[in-house]
mmCIF file of C-alpha atoms in Angstrom:
data_model
loop_
_atom_site.group_PDB
_atom_site.id
_atom_site.type_symbol
_atom_site.label_atom_id
_atom_site.label_comp_id
_atom_site.label_asym_id
_atom_site.label_seq_id
_atom_site.Cartn_x
_atom_site.Cartn_y
_atom_site.Cartn_z
ATOM 1 C CA UNK A 1 180.844 181.854 -83.430
ATOM 2 C CA UNK A 2 181.051 178.302 -82.075
ATOM 3 C CA UNK A 3 181.795 179.679 -78.625
ATOM 4 C CA UNK A 4 178.674 181.856 -78.721
ATOM 5 C CA UNK A 5 176.560 178.937 -79.941
ATOM 6 C CA UNK A 6 177.831 176.738 -77.117
ATOM 7 C CA UNK A 7 177.013 179.387 -74.516
ATOM 8 C CA UNK A 8 173.543 179.856 -76.009
ATOM 9 C CA UNK A 9 172.926 176.104 -75.975
ATOM 10 C CA UNK A 10 173.937 175.809 -72.340
ATOM 11 C CA UNK A 11 171.679 178.715 -71.436
ATOM 12 C CA UNK A 12 168.687 177.090 -73.171
ATOM 13 C CA UNK A 13 169.427 173.733 -71.543
ATOM 14 C CA UNK A 14 169.541 175.374 -68.124
ATOM 15 C CA UNK A 15 166.222 177.051 -68.807
ATOM 16 C CA UNK A 16 164.660 173.726 -69.818
ATOM 17 C CA UNK A 17 165.836 172.074 -66.591
ATOM 18 C CA UNK A 18 164.333 174.922 -64.577
ATOM 19 C CA UNK A 19 160.976 174.416 -66.313
ATOM 20 C CA UNK A 20 160.508 170.791 -65.273
ATOM 21 C CA UNK A 21 159.775 169.501 -61.781
ATOM 22 C CA UNK A 22 159.217 166.014 -60.382
ATOM 23 C CA UNK A 23 158.607 164.709 -56.877
ATOM 24 C CA UNK A 24 157.316 161.585 -55.165
ATOM 25 C CA UNK A 25 154.417 161.794 -52.751
ATOM 26 C CA UNK A 26 154.314 158.868 -50.303
ATOM 27 C CA UNK A 27 151.344 158.262 -47.989
ATOM 28 C CA UNK A 28 149.970 155.337 -45.974
ATOM 29 C CA UNK A 29 146.326 154.895 -44.970
ATOM 30 C CA UNK A 30 144.242 152.424 -42.965
ATOM 31 C CA UNK A 31 140.477 152.070 -42.843
ATOM 32 C CA UNK A 32 139.085 153.332 -39.562
ATOM 33 C CA UNK A 33 136.066 151.068 -40.047
ATOM 34 C CA UNK A 34 137.125 147.688 -41.424
ATOM 35 C CA UNK A 35 134.632 145.467 -43.258
ATOM 36 C CA UNK A 36 134.140 143.430 -46.418
ATOM 37 C CA UNK A 37 132.740 146.594 -48.017
ATOM 38 C CA UNK A 38 135.956 148.607 -47.710
ATOM 39 C CA UNK A 39 136.629 150.432 -50.966
ATOM 40 C CA UNK A 40 139.224 152.640 -52.611
ATOM 41 C CA UNK A 41 138.645 155.065 -55.464
ATOM 42 C CA UNK A 42 141.416 156.710 -57.488
ATOM 43 C CA UNK A 43 140.239 159.569 -59.722
ATOM 44 C CA UNK A 44 143.105 160.648 -61.955
ATOM 45 C CA UNK A 45 143.171 162.952 -64.976
ATOM 46 C CA UNK A 46 146.656 162.786 -66.506
ATOM 47 C CA UNK A 47 148.815 159.760 -65.801
ATOM 48 C CA UNK A 48 149.033 156.058 -65.056
ATOM 49 C CA UNK A 49 147.377 154.047 -62.317
ATOM 50 C CA UNK A 50 148.915 150.812 -61.038
ATOM 51 C CA UNK A 51 147.256 148.927 -58.161
ATOM 52 C CA UNK A 52 148.414 145.675 -56.611
ATOM 53 C CA UNK A 53 146.693 143.678 -53.891
ATOM 54 C CA UNK A 54 148.689 142.161 -51.036
ATOM 55 C CA UNK A 55 148.161 140.458 -47.665
ATOM 56 C CA UNK A 56 148.712 143.535 -45.491
ATOM 57 C CA UNK A 57 146.189 145.955 -43.964
ATOM 58 C CA UNK A 58 147.555 149.314 -45.145
ATOM 59 C CA UNK A 59 146.914 151.260 -48.317
ATOM 60 C CA UNK A 60 150.385 152.287 -49.460
ATOM 61 C CA UNK A 61 150.390 155.133 -51.962
ATOM 62 C CA UNK A 62 153.225 156.488 -54.065
ATOM 63 C CA UNK A 63 152.458 159.243 -56.562
ATOM 64 C CA UNK A 64 155.016 160.660 -58.972
ATOM 65 C CA UNK A 65 154.063 164.259 -59.721
ATOM 66 C CA UNK A 66 155.600 165.841 -62.817
ATOM 67 C CA UNK A 67 155.081 169.481 -63.799
ATOM 68 C CA UNK A 68 156.260 171.126 -67.029
ATOM 69 C CA UNK A 69 155.953 174.798 -67.923
ATOM 70 C CA UNK A 70 157.457 177.406 -70.238
ATOM 71 C CA UNK A 71 158.478 179.779 -67.459
ATOM 72 C CA UNK A 72 159.673 179.369 -63.904
ATOM 73 C CA UNK A 73 156.697 181.333 -62.602
ATOM 74 C CA UNK A 74 154.264 178.984 -64.313
ATOM 75 C CA UNK A 75 156.205 175.994 -63.044
ATOM 76 C CA UNK A 76 155.923 177.255 -59.479
ATOM 77 C CA UNK A 77 152.194 177.747 -59.937
ATOM 78 C CA UNK A 78 151.821 174.157 -61.133
ATOM 79 C CA UNK A 79 153.843 172.868 -58.187
ATOM 80 C CA UNK A 80 151.471 174.681 -55.833
ATOM 81 C CA UNK A 81 148.220 173.920 -57.656
ATOM 82 C CA UNK A 82 148.520 170.193 -58.327
ATOM 83 C CA UNK A 83 148.330 168.096 -55.168
ATOM 84 C CA UNK A 84 147.161 164.683 -54.003
ATOM 85 C CA UNK A 85 143.630 165.086 -52.681
ATOM 86 C CA UNK A 86 142.237 162.719 -50.045
ATOM 87 C CA UNK A 87 138.680 162.125 -48.845
ATOM 88 C CA UNK A 88 138.521 159.715 -45.893
ATOM 89 C CA UNK A 89 135.048 158.228 -45.376
ATOM 90 C CA UNK A 90 136.126 155.835 -42.566
ATOM 91 C CA UNK A 91 135.212 152.667 -44.493
ATOM 92 C CA UNK A 92 136.156 154.066 -47.921
ATOM 93 C CA UNK A 93 138.969 156.207 -49.268
ATOM 94 C CA UNK A 94 139.107 158.537 -52.270
ATOM 95 C CA UNK A 95 142.373 159.665 -53.838
ATOM 96 C CA UNK A 96 142.073 162.367 -56.475
ATOM 97 C CA UNK A 97 143.960 165.161 -58.202
ATOM 98 C CA UNK A 98 143.450 168.406 -56.321
ATOM 99 C CA UNK A 99 143.804 171.650 -58.255
ATOM 100 C CA UNK A 100 142.443 170.346 -61.555
ATOM 101 C CA UNK A 101 140.375 173.403 -62.557
ATOM 102 C CA UNK A 102 137.772 172.970 -59.846
ATOM 103 C CA UNK A 103 136.904 171.335 -56.555
ATOM 104 C CA UNK A 104 136.344 167.584 -56.372
ATOM 105 C CA UNK A 105 133.090 167.365 -54.401
ATOM 106 C CA UNK A 106 129.822 165.454 -54.118
ATOM 107 C CA UNK A 107 127.648 166.261 -57.110
ATOM 108 C CA UNK A 108 124.078 165.492 -58.157
ATOM 109 C CA UNK A 109 122.989 165.716 -61.772
ATOM 110 C CA UNK A 110 119.805 167.419 -62.905
ATOM 111 C CA UNK A 111 117.901 164.144 -62.995
ATOM 112 C CA UNK A 112 118.918 163.407 -59.409
ATOM 113 C CA UNK A 113 121.318 160.593 -60.293
ATOM 114 C CA UNK A 114 124.894 160.506 -59.038
ATOM 115 C CA UNK A 115 127.934 159.928 -61.211
ATOM 116 C CA UNK A 116 128.499 156.233 -60.561
ATOM 117 C CA UNK A 117 132.051 156.283 -61.906
ATOM 118 C CA UNK A 118 133.166 158.590 -59.102
ATOM 119 C CA UNK A 119 130.676 157.490 -56.382
ATOM 120 C CA UNK A 120 128.751 160.701 -56.974
ATOM 121 C CA UNK A 121 131.851 162.902 -56.736
ATOM 122 C CA UNK A 122 133.229 165.022 -59.572
ATOM 123 C CA UNK A 123 135.134 168.192 -60.351
ATOM 124 C CA UNK A 124 132.506 170.884 -59.873
ATOM 125 C CA UNK A 125 132.980 172.479 -63.287
ATOM 126 C CA UNK A 126 133.623 169.257 -65.160
ATOM 127 C CA UNK A 127 137.089 170.577 -66.051
ATOM 128 C CA UNK A 128 135.487 172.780 -68.688
ATOM 129 C CA UNK A 129 137.026 176.072 -69.790
ATOM 130 C CA UNK A 130 140.290 175.052 -68.194
ATOM 131 C CA UNK A 131 143.279 177.093 -69.371
ATOM 132 C CA UNK A 132 146.218 175.862 -67.357
ATOM 133 C CA UNK A 133 149.569 177.569 -67.654
ATOM 134 C CA UNK A 134 151.466 174.301 -67.268
ATOM 135 C CA UNK A 135 151.181 170.586 -68.020
ATOM 136 C CA UNK A 136 151.337 167.821 -65.449
ATOM 137 C CA UNK A 137 151.129 164.088 -64.774
ATOM 138 C CA UNK A 138 150.224 162.204 -61.622
ATOM 139 C CA UNK A 139 151.358 158.563 -61.816
ATOM 140 C CA UNK A 140 149.801 156.438 -59.047
ATOM 141 C CA UNK A 141 151.442 153.266 -57.729
ATOM 142 C CA UNK A 142 149.315 151.779 -54.949
ATOM 143 C CA UNK A 143 149.287 148.612 -52.837
ATOM 144 C CA UNK A 144 146.015 147.684 -51.146
ATOM 145 C CA UNK A 145 144.714 144.876 -48.923
ATOM 146 C CA UNK A 146 143.650 142.325 -51.524
ATOM 147 C CA UNK A 147 140.020 142.156 -50.352
ATOM 148 C CA UNK A 148 139.323 145.854 -50.915
ATOM 149 C CA UNK A 149 136.815 146.865 -53.607
ATOM 150 C CA UNK A 150 138.405 149.137 -56.188
ATOM 151 C CA UNK A 151 137.310 151.910 -58.553
ATOM 152 C CA UNK A 152 139.967 153.555 -60.732
ATOM 153 C CA UNK A 153 139.794 156.074 -63.543
ATOM 154 C CA UNK A 154 142.187 158.136 -65.639
ATOM 155 C CA UNK A 155 141.761 160.179 -68.813
ATOM 156 C CA UNK A 156 144.940 161.250 -70.595
ATOM 157 C CA UNK A 157 148.451 159.931 -71.107
ATOM 158 C CA UNK A 158 148.092 156.887 -68.913
ATOM 159 C CA UNK A 159 147.265 153.195 -68.633
ATOM 160 C CA UNK A 160 145.427 151.340 -65.871
ATOM 161 C CA UNK A 161 146.931 148.188 -64.339
ATOM 162 C CA UNK A 162 145.362 146.119 -61.556
ATOM 163 C CA UNK A 163 146.673 142.855 -60.130
ATOM 164 C CA UNK A 164 145.807 140.430 -57.311
ATOM 165 C CA UNK A 165 142.650 142.203 -56.152
ATOM 166 C CA UNK A 166 139.929 139.964 -54.691
ATOM 167 C CA UNK A 167 137.266 142.657 -54.438
ATOM 168 C CA UNK A 168 134.976 144.059 -57.106
ATOM 169 C CA UNK A 169 136.918 146.147 -59.638
ATOM 170 C CA UNK A 170 135.627 149.033 -61.774
ATOM 171 C CA UNK A 171 138.156 150.567 -64.181
ATOM 172 C CA UNK A 172 137.703 153.405 -66.662
ATOM 173 C CA UNK A 173 140.152 154.986 -69.075
ATOM 174 C CA UNK A 174 140.234 157.348 -72.033
ATOM 175 C CA UNK A 175 143.193 157.314 -74.422
ATOM 176 C CA UNK A 176 144.833 154.323 -72.805
ATOM 177 C CA UNK A 177 144.649 150.622 -72.050
ATOM 178 C CA UNK A 178 143.299 148.606 -69.127
ATOM 179 C CA UNK A 179 145.206 145.511 -67.980
ATOM 180 C CA UNK A 180 143.992 143.449 -65.032
ATOM 181 C CA UNK A 181 145.315 140.144 -63.754
ATOM 182 C CA UNK A 182 144.416 137.586 -61.078
ATOM 183 C CA UNK A 183 140.894 138.842 -60.427
ATOM 184 C CA UNK A 184 138.161 136.733 -58.818
ATOM 185 C CA UNK A 185 134.975 138.835 -58.626
ATOM 186 C CA UNK A 186 132.686 141.059 -60.663
ATOM 187 C CA UNK A 187 134.434 143.506 -62.964
ATOM 188 C CA UNK A 188 133.650 146.506 -65.135
ATOM 189 C CA UNK A 189 136.264 147.764 -67.578
ATOM 190 C CA UNK A 190 135.655 150.544 -70.085
ATOM 191 C CA UNK A 191 138.103 152.458 -72.253
ATOM 192 C CA UNK A 192 138.324 154.584 -75.383
ATOM 193 C CA UNK A 193 141.314 154.217 -77.714
ATOM 194 C CA UNK A 194 142.852 151.259 -75.942
ATOM 195 C CA UNK A 195 142.711 147.511 -75.340
ATOM 196 C CA UNK A 196 141.130 145.740 -72.387
ATOM 197 C CA UNK A 197 143.115 142.723 -71.142
ATOM 198 C CA UNK A 198 141.678 140.757 -68.225
ATOM 199 C CA UNK A 199 142.764 137.510 -66.606
ATOM 200 C CA UNK A 200 140.863 135.731 -63.835
ATOM 201 C CA UNK A 201 142.400 133.539 -61.146
ATOM 202 C CA UNK A 202 138.851 132.266 -60.453
ATOM 203 C CA UNK A 203 135.810 132.555 -62.665
ATOM 204 C CA UNK A 204 133.716 135.446 -61.314
ATOM 205 C CA UNK A 205 130.312 134.655 -59.752
ATOM 206 C CA UNK A 206 129.045 138.207 -60.405
ATOM 207 C CA UNK A 207 128.106 139.934 -63.660
ATOM 208 C CA UNK A 208 130.934 141.598 -65.596
ATOM 209 C CA UNK A 209 130.985 144.215 -68.339
ATOM 210 C CA UNK A 210 133.796 145.007 -70.773
ATOM 211 C CA UNK A 211 133.794 147.827 -73.333
ATOM 212 C CA UNK A 212 136.236 149.540 -75.673
ATOM 213 C CA UNK A 213 135.610 152.023 -78.461
ATOM 214 C CA UNK A 214 138.800 151.564 -80.493
ATOM 215 C CA UNK A 215 140.578 148.454 -79.304
ATOM 216 C CA UNK A 216 140.309 144.734 -78.623
ATOM 217 C CA UNK A 217 139.085 142.889 -75.551
ATOM 218 C CA UNK A 218 141.172 139.906 -74.427
ATOM 219 C CA UNK A 219 139.634 137.921 -71.567
ATOM 220 C CA UNK A 220 141.085 134.763 -70.026
ATOM 221 C CA UNK A 221 138.999 132.581 -67.708
ATOM 222 C CA UNK A 222 139.665 129.349 -65.855
ATOM 223 C CA UNK A 223 138.665 126.092 -67.507
ATOM 224 C CA UNK A 224 135.086 125.033 -66.798
ATOM 225 C CA UNK A 225 133.551 128.467 -67.280
ATOM 226 C CA UNK A 226 129.791 128.549 -66.684
ATOM 227 C CA UNK A 227 128.279 131.877 -67.696
ATOM 228 C CA UNK A 228 125.879 133.748 -69.932
ATOM 229 C CA UNK A 229 127.575 135.765 -72.686
ATOM 230 C CA UNK A 230 126.482 138.898 -74.490
ATOM 231 C CA UNK A 231 128.374 140.362 -77.473
ATOM 232 C CA UNK A 232 127.802 143.554 -79.423
ATOM 233 C CA UNK A 233 130.046 145.322 -81.944
ATOM 234 C CA UNK A 234 129.731 147.799 -84.792
ATOM 235 C CA UNK A 235 132.866 146.612 -86.588
ATOM 236 C CA UNK A 236 134.334 143.625 -84.785
ATOM 237 C CA UNK A 237 134.133 139.866 -84.332
ATOM 238 C CA UNK A 238 133.954 137.419 -81.439
ATOM 239 C CA UNK A 239 136.549 134.633 -81.093
ATOM 240 C CA UNK A 240 136.785 131.896 -78.471
ATOM 241 C CA UNK A 241 138.424 128.532 -77.825
ATOM 242 C CA UNK A 242 135.301 127.295 -76.009
ATOM 243 C CA UNK A 243 133.831 124.456 -78.058
ATOM 244 C CA UNK A 244 130.156 124.708 -77.215
ATOM 245 C CA UNK A 245 128.154 127.915 -77.066
ATOM 246 C CA UNK A 246 124.404 127.573 -76.792
ATOM 247 C CA UNK A 247 122.307 130.382 -78.282
ATOM 248 C CA UNK A 248 119.857 131.979 -75.873
ATOM 249 C CA UNK A 249 116.434 133.462 -76.676
ATOM 250 C CA UNK A 250 116.199 137.102 -77.674
ATOM 251 C CA UNK A 251 115.623 139.358 -74.678
ATOM 252 C CA UNK A 252 114.316 142.904 -74.381
ATOM 253 C CA UNK A 253 115.723 145.266 -71.762
ATOM 254 C CA UNK A 254 113.498 148.097 -70.575
ATOM 255 C CA UNK A 255 115.027 151.149 -68.888
ATOM 256 C CA UNK A 256 113.436 154.401 -67.852
ATOM 257 C CA UNK A 257 115.189 157.593 -68.960
ATOM 258 C CA UNK A 258 114.430 161.308 -68.819
ATOM 259 C CA UNK A 259 113.100 161.024 -72.389
ATOM 260 C CA UNK A 260 110.783 158.140 -71.586
ATOM 261 C CA UNK A 261 111.058 154.360 -71.664
ATOM 262 C CA UNK A 262 114.075 152.961 -73.526
ATOM 263 C CA UNK A 263 114.084 149.457 -75.026
ATOM 264 C CA UNK A 264 117.094 147.426 -76.081
ATOM 265 C CA UNK A 265 116.895 144.129 -77.970
ATOM 266 C CA UNK A 266 119.650 141.636 -77.121
ATOM 267 C CA UNK A 267 119.991 138.926 -79.740
ATOM 268 C CA UNK A 268 123.685 137.986 -79.425
ATOM 269 C CA UNK A 269 123.425 136.036 -76.185
ATOM 270 C CA UNK A 270 124.950 132.632 -75.496
ATOM 271 C CA UNK A 271 125.278 130.179 -72.645
ATOM 272 C CA UNK A 272 128.476 128.430 -71.651
ATOM 273 C CA UNK A 273 128.081 125.258 -69.625
ATOM 274 C CA UNK A 274 125.207 125.538 -67.159
ATOM 275 C CA UNK A 275 125.152 129.323 -67.530
ATOM 276 C CA UNK A 276 125.570 131.784 -64.712
ATOM 277 C CA UNK A 277 126.812 135.335 -64.294
ATOM 278 C CA UNK A 278 126.498 137.580 -67.345
ATOM 279 C CA UNK A 279 129.699 138.441 -69.204
ATOM 280 C CA UNK A 280 128.842 141.426 -71.389
ATOM 281 C CA UNK A 281 131.324 142.304 -74.160
ATOM 282 C CA UNK A 282 130.987 145.375 -76.381
ATOM 283 C CA UNK A 283 133.323 147.021 -78.885
ATOM 284 C CA UNK A 284 132.947 149.588 -81.621
ATOM 285 C CA UNK A 285 136.075 149.001 -83.727
ATOM 286 C CA UNK A 286 137.686 145.907 -82.290
ATOM 287 C CA UNK A 287 137.427 142.194 -81.656
ATOM 288 C CA UNK A 288 136.675 140.158 -78.551
ATOM 289 C CA UNK A 289 138.897 137.185 -77.707
ATOM 290 C CA UNK A 290 137.449 135.040 -74.917
ATOM 291 C CA UNK A 291 139.565 132.084 -73.871
ATOM 292 C CA UNK A 292 139.575 129.380 -71.250
ATOM 293 C CA UNK A 293 143.018 128.615 -69.900
ATOM 294 C CA UNK A 294 144.242 125.212 -70.993
ATOM 295 C CA UNK A 295 146.751 124.636 -68.184
#
């Protein structure tokens, strides 16, 4: 009996090995049209994104693709379907997951507005009614010239990490964290079910926005911060080591929507130092920790 069990175990183990596949995709890119407006977008669905700025002029991309399936036939289908997609716009570059239940193309919504998160691009069916026969991950590790503007987004089973980028950074995640370090310019970071951790090498001169639904926001700035602050939370508190915060008058924001004019009253606004760029913090279930570095 033990002999039969051993043979059966080995057979199952062999089947499991055959149902998993992993490979590394390595690509290098350069901008055909170089300028201060050069930008990179990474649109991921399942997996991590790690981006690091450096002094070179190439975008160096390494993607680890992992496919899992219950049969060899389904595994082979996943290997064929899921690919690294590239859209080269001369001065901008888009990296995305090709084969994710639809084509990643330029889209316009019914009200004529583009999807800002993806520069107006999206999967043409919104990944709805997707019944894949396999599971997959695409883990991006990318090095970029440190002056490039960056937009990154992932959805499932992944975190976002950005470091040493001098351009504007926009980062979005769902079911994961966002960690960014040594930034110097305007930033947007938004996640659901994760923390947002941001550290600035220089205090940003542009407006910044930070949001998390279920998590904390930890933001470190250089000493001598001069900015306007806005804080909003359903079930969270604001903490800071900055001694003096000056309350600002209540403001009313007016925005036009397809349902008419929308008004928003902002009463949690403060000024640090002489004031300056707006730092907008919002959580639903989580705290905000804003700190000036002491050394």
